[in-house]
Coordinates of C-alpha atoms in Angstrom, one line a residue:
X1 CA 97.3 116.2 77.3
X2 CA 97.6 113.6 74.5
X3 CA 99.3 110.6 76.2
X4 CA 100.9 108.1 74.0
X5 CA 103.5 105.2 75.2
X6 CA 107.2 105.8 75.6
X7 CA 109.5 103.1 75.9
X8 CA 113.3 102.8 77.5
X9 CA 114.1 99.3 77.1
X10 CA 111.4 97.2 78.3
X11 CA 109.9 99.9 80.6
X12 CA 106.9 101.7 79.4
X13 CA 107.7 105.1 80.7
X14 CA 104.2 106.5 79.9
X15 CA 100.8 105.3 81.5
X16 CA 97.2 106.2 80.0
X17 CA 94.7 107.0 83.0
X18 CA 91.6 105.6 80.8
X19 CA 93.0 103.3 79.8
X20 CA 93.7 101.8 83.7
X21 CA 90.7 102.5 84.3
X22 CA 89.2 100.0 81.2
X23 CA 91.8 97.3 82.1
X24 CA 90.9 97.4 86.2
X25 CA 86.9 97.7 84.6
X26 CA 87.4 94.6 82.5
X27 CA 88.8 92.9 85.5
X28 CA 86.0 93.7 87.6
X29 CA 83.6 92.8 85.0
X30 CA 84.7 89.4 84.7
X31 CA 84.4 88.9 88.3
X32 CA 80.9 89.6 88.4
X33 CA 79.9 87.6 85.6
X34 CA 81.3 84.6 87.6
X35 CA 79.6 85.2 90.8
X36 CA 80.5 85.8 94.7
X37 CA 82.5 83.9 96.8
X38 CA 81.7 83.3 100.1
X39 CA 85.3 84.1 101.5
X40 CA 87.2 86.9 103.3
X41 CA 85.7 89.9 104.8
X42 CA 88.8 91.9 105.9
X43 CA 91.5 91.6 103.5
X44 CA 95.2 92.8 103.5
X45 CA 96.9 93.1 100.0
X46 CA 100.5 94.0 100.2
X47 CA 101.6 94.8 96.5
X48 CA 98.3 95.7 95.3
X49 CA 98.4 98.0 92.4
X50 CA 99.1 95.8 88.8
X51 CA 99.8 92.0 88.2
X52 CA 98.1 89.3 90.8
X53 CA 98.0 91.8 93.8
X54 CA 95.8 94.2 91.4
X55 CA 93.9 90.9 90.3
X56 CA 93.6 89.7 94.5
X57 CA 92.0 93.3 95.9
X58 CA 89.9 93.0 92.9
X59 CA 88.4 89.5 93.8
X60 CA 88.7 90.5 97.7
X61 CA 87.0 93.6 96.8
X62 CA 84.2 92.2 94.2
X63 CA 83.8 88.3 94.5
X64 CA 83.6 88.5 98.4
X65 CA 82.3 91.9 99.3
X66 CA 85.4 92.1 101.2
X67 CA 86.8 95.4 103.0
X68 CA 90.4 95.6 101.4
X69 CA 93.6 97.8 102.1
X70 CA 96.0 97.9 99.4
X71 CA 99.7 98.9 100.0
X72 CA 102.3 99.2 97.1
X73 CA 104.4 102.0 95.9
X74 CA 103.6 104.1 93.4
X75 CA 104.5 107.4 91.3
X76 CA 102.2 110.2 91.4
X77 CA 102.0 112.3 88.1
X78 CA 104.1 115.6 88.1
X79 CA 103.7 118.1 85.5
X80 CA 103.8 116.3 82.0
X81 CA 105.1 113.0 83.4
X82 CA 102.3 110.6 83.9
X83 CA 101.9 108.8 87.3
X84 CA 102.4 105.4 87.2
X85 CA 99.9 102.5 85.6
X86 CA 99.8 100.9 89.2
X87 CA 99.2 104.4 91.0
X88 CA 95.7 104.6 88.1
X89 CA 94.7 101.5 88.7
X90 CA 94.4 101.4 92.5
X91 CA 92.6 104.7 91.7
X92 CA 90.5 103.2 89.5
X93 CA 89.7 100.1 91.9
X94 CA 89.3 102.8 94.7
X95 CA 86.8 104.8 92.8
X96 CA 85.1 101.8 91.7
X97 CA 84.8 99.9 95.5
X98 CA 83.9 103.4 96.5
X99 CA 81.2 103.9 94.5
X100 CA 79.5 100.4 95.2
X101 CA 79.3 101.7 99.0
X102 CA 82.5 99.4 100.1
X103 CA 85.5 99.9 101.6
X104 CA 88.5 100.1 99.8
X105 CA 92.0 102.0 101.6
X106 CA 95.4 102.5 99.9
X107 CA 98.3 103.3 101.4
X108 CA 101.4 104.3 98.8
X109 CA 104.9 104.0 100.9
X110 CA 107.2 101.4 100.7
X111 CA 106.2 98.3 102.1
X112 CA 109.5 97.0 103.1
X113 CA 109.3 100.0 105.7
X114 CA 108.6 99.6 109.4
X115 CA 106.7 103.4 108.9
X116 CA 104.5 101.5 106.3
X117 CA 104.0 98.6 108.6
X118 CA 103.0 101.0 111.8
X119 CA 100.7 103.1 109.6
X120 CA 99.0 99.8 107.6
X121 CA 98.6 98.5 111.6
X122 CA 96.6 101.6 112.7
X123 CA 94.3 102.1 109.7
X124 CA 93.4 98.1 110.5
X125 CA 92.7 99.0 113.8
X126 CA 90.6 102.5 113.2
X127 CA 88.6 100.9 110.0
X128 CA 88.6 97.3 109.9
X129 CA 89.7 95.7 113.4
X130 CA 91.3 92.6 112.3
X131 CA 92.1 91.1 109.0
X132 CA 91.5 87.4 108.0
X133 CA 93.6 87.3 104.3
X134 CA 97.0 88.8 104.2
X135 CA 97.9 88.5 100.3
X136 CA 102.0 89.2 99.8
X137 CA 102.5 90.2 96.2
X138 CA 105.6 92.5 96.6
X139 CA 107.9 93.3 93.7
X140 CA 110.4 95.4 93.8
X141 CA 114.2 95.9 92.6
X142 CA 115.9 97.0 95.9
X143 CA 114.9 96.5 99.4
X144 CA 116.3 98.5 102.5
X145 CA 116.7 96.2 105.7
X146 CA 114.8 97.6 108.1
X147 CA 117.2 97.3 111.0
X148 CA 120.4 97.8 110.0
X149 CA 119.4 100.2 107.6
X150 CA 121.7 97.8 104.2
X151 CA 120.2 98.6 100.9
X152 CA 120.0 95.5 98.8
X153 CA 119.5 94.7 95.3
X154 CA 117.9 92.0 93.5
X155 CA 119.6 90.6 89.9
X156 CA 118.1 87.8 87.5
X157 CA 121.0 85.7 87.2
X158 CA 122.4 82.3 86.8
X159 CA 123.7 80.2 89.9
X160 CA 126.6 78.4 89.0
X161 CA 127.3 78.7 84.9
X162 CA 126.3 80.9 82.5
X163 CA 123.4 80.0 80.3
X164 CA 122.8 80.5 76.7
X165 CA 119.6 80.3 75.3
X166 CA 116.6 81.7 73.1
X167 CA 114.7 84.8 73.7
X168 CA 112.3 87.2 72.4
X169 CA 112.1 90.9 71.5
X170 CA 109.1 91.6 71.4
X171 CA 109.3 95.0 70.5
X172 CA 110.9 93.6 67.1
X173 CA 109.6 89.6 66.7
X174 CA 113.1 89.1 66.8
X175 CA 114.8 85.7 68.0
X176 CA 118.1 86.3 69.5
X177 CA 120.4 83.9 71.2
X178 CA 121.5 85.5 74.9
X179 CA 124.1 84.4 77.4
X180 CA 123.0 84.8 81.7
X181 CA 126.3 85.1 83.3
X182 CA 125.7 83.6 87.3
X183 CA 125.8 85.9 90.0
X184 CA 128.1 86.2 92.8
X185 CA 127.2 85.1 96.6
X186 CA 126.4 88.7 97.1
X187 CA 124.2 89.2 94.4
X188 CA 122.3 85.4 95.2
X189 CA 121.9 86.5 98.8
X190 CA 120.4 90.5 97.8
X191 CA 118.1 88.8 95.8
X192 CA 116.7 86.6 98.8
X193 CA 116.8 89.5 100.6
X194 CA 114.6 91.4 98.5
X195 CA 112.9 88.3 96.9
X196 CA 112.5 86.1 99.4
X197 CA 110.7 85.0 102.9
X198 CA 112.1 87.7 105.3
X199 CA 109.3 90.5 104.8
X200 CA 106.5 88.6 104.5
X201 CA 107.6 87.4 107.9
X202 CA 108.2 90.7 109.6
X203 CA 104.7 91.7 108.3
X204 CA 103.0 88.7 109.6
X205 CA 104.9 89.1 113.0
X206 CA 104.0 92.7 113.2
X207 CA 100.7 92.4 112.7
X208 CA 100.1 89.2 115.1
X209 CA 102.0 91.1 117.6
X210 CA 99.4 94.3 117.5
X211 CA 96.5 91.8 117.1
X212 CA 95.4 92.7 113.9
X213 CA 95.0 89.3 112.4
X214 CA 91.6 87.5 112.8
X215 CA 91.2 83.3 114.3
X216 CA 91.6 81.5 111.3
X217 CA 93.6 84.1 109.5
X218 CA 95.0 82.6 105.9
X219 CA 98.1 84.3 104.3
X220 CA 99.3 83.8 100.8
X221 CA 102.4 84.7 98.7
X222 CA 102.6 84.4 95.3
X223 CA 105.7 82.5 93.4
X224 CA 106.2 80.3 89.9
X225 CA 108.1 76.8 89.2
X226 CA 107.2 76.8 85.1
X227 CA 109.0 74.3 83.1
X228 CA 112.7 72.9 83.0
X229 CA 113.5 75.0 79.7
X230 CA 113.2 77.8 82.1
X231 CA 114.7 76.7 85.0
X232 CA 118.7 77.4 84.2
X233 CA 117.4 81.5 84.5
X234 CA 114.6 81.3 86.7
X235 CA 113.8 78.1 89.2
X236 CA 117.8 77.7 89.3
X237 CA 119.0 81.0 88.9
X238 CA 118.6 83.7 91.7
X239 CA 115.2 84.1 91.4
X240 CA 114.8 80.6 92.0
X241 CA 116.8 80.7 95.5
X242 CA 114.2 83.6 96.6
X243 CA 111.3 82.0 96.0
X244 CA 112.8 78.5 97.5
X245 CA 113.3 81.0 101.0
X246 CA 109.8 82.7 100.4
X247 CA 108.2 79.1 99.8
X248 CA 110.0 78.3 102.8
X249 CA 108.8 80.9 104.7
X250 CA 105.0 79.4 104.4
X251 CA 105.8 76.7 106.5
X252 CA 107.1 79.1 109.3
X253 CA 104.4 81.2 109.3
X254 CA 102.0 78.9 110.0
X255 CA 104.2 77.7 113.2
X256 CA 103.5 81.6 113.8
X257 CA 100.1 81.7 113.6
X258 CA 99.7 78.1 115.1
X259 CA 97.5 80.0 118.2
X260 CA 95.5 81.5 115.9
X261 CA 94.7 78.5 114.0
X262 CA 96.3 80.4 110.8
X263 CA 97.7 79.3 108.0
X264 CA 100.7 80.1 105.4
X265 CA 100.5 79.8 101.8
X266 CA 102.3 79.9 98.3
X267 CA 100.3 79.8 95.3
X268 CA 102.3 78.8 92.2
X269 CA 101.1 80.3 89.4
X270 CA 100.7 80.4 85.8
X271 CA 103.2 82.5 83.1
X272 CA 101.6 85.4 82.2
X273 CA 102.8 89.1 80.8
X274 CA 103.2 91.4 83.7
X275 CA 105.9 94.1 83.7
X276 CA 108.3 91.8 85.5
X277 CA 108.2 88.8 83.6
X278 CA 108.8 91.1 80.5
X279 CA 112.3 91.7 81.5
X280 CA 113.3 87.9 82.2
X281 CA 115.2 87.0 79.1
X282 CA 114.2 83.2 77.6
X283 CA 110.6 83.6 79.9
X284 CA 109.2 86.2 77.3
X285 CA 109.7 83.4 74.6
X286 CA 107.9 81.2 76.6
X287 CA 105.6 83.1 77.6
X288 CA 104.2 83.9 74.1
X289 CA 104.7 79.8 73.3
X290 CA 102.6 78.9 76.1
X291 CA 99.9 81.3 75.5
X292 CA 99.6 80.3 71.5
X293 CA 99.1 76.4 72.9
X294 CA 96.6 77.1 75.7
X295 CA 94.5 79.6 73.8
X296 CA 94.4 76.7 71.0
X297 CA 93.5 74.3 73.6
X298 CA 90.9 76.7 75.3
X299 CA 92.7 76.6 78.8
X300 CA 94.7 80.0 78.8
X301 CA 94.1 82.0 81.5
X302 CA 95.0 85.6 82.7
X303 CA 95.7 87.1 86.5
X304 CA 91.9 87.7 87.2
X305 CA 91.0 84.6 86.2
X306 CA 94.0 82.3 88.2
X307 CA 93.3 84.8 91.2
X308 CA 89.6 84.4 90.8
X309 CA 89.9 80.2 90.7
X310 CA 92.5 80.2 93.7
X311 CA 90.0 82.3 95.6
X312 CA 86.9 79.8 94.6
X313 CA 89.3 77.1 95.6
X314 CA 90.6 78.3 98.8
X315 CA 87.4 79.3 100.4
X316 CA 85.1 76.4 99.1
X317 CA 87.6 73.4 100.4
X318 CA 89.1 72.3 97.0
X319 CA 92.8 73.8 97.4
X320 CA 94.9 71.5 94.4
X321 CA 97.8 71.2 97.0
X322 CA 100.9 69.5 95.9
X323 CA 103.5 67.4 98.2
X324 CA 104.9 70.4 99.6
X325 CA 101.8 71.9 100.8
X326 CA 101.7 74.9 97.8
X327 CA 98.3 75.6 96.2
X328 CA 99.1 75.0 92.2
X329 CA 97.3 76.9 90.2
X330 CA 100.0 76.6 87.4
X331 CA 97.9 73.3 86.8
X332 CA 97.1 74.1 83.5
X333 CA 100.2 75.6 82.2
X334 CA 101.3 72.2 83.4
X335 CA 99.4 69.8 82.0
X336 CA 101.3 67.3 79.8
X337 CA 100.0 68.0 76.7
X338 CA 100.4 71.7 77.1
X339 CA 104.3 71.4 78.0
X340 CA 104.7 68.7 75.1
X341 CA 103.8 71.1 72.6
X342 CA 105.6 73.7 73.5
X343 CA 108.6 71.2 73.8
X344 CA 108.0 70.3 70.1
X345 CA 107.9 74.3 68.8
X346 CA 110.8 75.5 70.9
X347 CA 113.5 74.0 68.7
X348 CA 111.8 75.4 65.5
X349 CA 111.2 78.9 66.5
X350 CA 112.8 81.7 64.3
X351 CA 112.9 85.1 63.7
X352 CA 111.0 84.4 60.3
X353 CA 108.1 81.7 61.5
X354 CA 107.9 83.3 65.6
X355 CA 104.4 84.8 64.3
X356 CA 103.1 81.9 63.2
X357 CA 104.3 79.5 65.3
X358 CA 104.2 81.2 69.0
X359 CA 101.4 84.4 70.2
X360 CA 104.1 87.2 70.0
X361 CA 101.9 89.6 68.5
X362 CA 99.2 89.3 71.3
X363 CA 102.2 89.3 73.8
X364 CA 103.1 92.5 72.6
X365 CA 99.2 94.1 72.7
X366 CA 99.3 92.5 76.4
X367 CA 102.2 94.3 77.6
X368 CA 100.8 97.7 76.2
X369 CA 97.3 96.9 77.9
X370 CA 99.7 96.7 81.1
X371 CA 99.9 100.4 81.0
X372 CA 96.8 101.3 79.7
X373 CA 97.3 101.3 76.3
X374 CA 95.4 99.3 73.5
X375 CA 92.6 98.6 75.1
X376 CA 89.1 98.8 73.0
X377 CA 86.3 100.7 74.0
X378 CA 89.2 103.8 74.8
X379 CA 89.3 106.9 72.5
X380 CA 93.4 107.8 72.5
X381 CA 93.5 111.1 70.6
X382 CA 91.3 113.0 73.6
X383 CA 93.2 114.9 75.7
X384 CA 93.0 113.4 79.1
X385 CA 93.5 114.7 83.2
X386 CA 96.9 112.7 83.7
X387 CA 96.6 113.7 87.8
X388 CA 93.3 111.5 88.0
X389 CA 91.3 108.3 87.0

């Protein structure tokens, strides 16, 4: 069938499986012109199928000749309904490892499971023994505890008062103002839940307990800080208290892997287009803000190439480590001069001059590339095999 994008809201409902295939290609091609990395051998991805968990089985798999399993959650295609972009582009990666004579597994189940976490233990010990990088790139909208069986929910709300602001529609190039109301104690604390620490522990205590993790063993989760005109809906807002108990977290998982001379991790990283950060009003207008200054300035990165410099960094002894022990790869995105002019456009942005003075265009070609579409190099009026890659 012809497969062309669908939208409901800011969900793509419609994936195109060459077009997967070309972004996860690119990705890999980049990686390759930049060289190996003499790194991890056995790697465990947990959220591996699109964003920075795609981008970290990619390097695993292509910078370090690594053996990777990849875990996330996908939708297979069924009849006319496409299968997810994530479910094609672990496919793709699949086919692609496969075909270079390495090992790649997937697993598709929820993560958050305890059958996910039995079945990722065995396949570690049948095909790979032990693992010596556990990435933790889960994102998800509900989460069901594991022991007493409570389904919680995260939100993307303000803690405390609401918060009007600016934001983008990208969809449209219009500016619109838009009011976060703040979330209740039930709603902060099923965000953590879902958002925070508490899985990434239960994994890393599941897998030491089976022995299953390698001496040495390094383990990483993924989380932003961004700037202050963000902060009211993201570092402050429930989000923020999630990844304040995920960062958390790193420090008690290296008490954890203490014996095994192991060592937890959160890398902060850059602002990018991914299907989450889509949906996070006031971010999206940021988003395309930042990326207008740091192409200008030549620094702008995307998730294979943050994912490839925290991998460089990490295994040749140059981690950028901050006072709180997280890797910052957000370095960039940081930089004073970078922040400063994005200060000095905010105010002025309109509906009328958001072209021109912020990267919404691109923004909106970035988000379609997310799900296959747009990508050059793809011929969209053939009639492609939606059940494969």
């Amino acid at each position: 069938m012809i497969v062309e994008p669908k939208f409901r809201g800011f969900i793509c409902t419609t994936s195109h499986p060459t077009g997967c295939k070309k972004n996860v290609e690119n990705q890999i091609e980049y990686v390759k012109e930049n060289g190996k990395i003499e790194g991890a051998k056995r790697v465990l991805v947990l959220g591996a199928s699109t964003g920075y968990g795609l981008a970290s089985a990619i390097v695993a798999s292509e910078a370090c000749d690594a053996e990777v399993l990849g875990v996330s959650f996908e939708r297979e295609a069924k009849g006319k309904r496409t299968a997810s972009a994530g479910w094609y582009n672990i496919e793709s990666l699949k086919k692609f490892a496969e075909g270079e004579g390495k090992k790649f597994i997937s697993v598709n189940g929820d993560a958050f499971s305890n059958e996910v976490k039995s079945e990722v233990i065995d396949l570690i010990k049948e095909n790979m023994g032990k693992v010596d990088l556990v990435i933790y790139s889960l994102a998800a909208p509900k989460r069901k505890d594991p022991v007493s069986g409570e389904v919680y929910s995260s939100c993307l709300k303000t803690v405390g008062a609401p918060f009007t602001s600016k934001t983008l529609d990208f969809h449209t190039g219009e500016i619109q103002d838009i009011t976060i109301n703040p979330a209740t104690e039930e709603e902060i604390e099923g965000t953590r839940k879902v958002m925070g620490g508490e899985d990434w522990m239960l994994w890393i205590e599941a897998l030491k307990e089976a022995n299953v993790l390698e001496k040495g063993v390094k383990t990483i989760a993924y989380s932003y800080i961004g700037p202050e005109v963000t902060y009211p809906i993201y570092r402050e807002g429930t989000i923020g208290r999630a990844k304040n108990d995920l960062e958390k977290t790193a420090g008690e998982i290296t008490k954890v892997l203490k014996s095994l001379d192991g060592e937890g991790y959160i890398s902060v990283n850059k602002a990018l287009v991914t299907q989450a950060s889509s949906a996070i009003p006031i971010v999206s207008l940021y988003i395309s803000i930042l990326y207008k200054v740091m192409k200008e300035k030549g620094t702008h990165e995307g998730c294979i190439e943050q994912i490839y410099r925290m991998f460089k960094e990490l295994y040749e002894g140059k981690l950028n480590l901050d006072s709180e022990n997280r890797i910052r790869i957000d370095d960039l995105e940081m930089a004073e001069d970078v922040q400063k002019a994005i200060e000095e456009i905010w105010p002025q942005i309109t509906s009328e001059n958001v072209f021109e003075l912020s990267d919404a265009e691109d923004i909106k070609k970035e988000f379609f590339k997310l799900f296959g579409f747009g990508l050059e190099g793809v011929d969209y009026s053939k009639d492609v095999d939606i059940t494969t890659v």
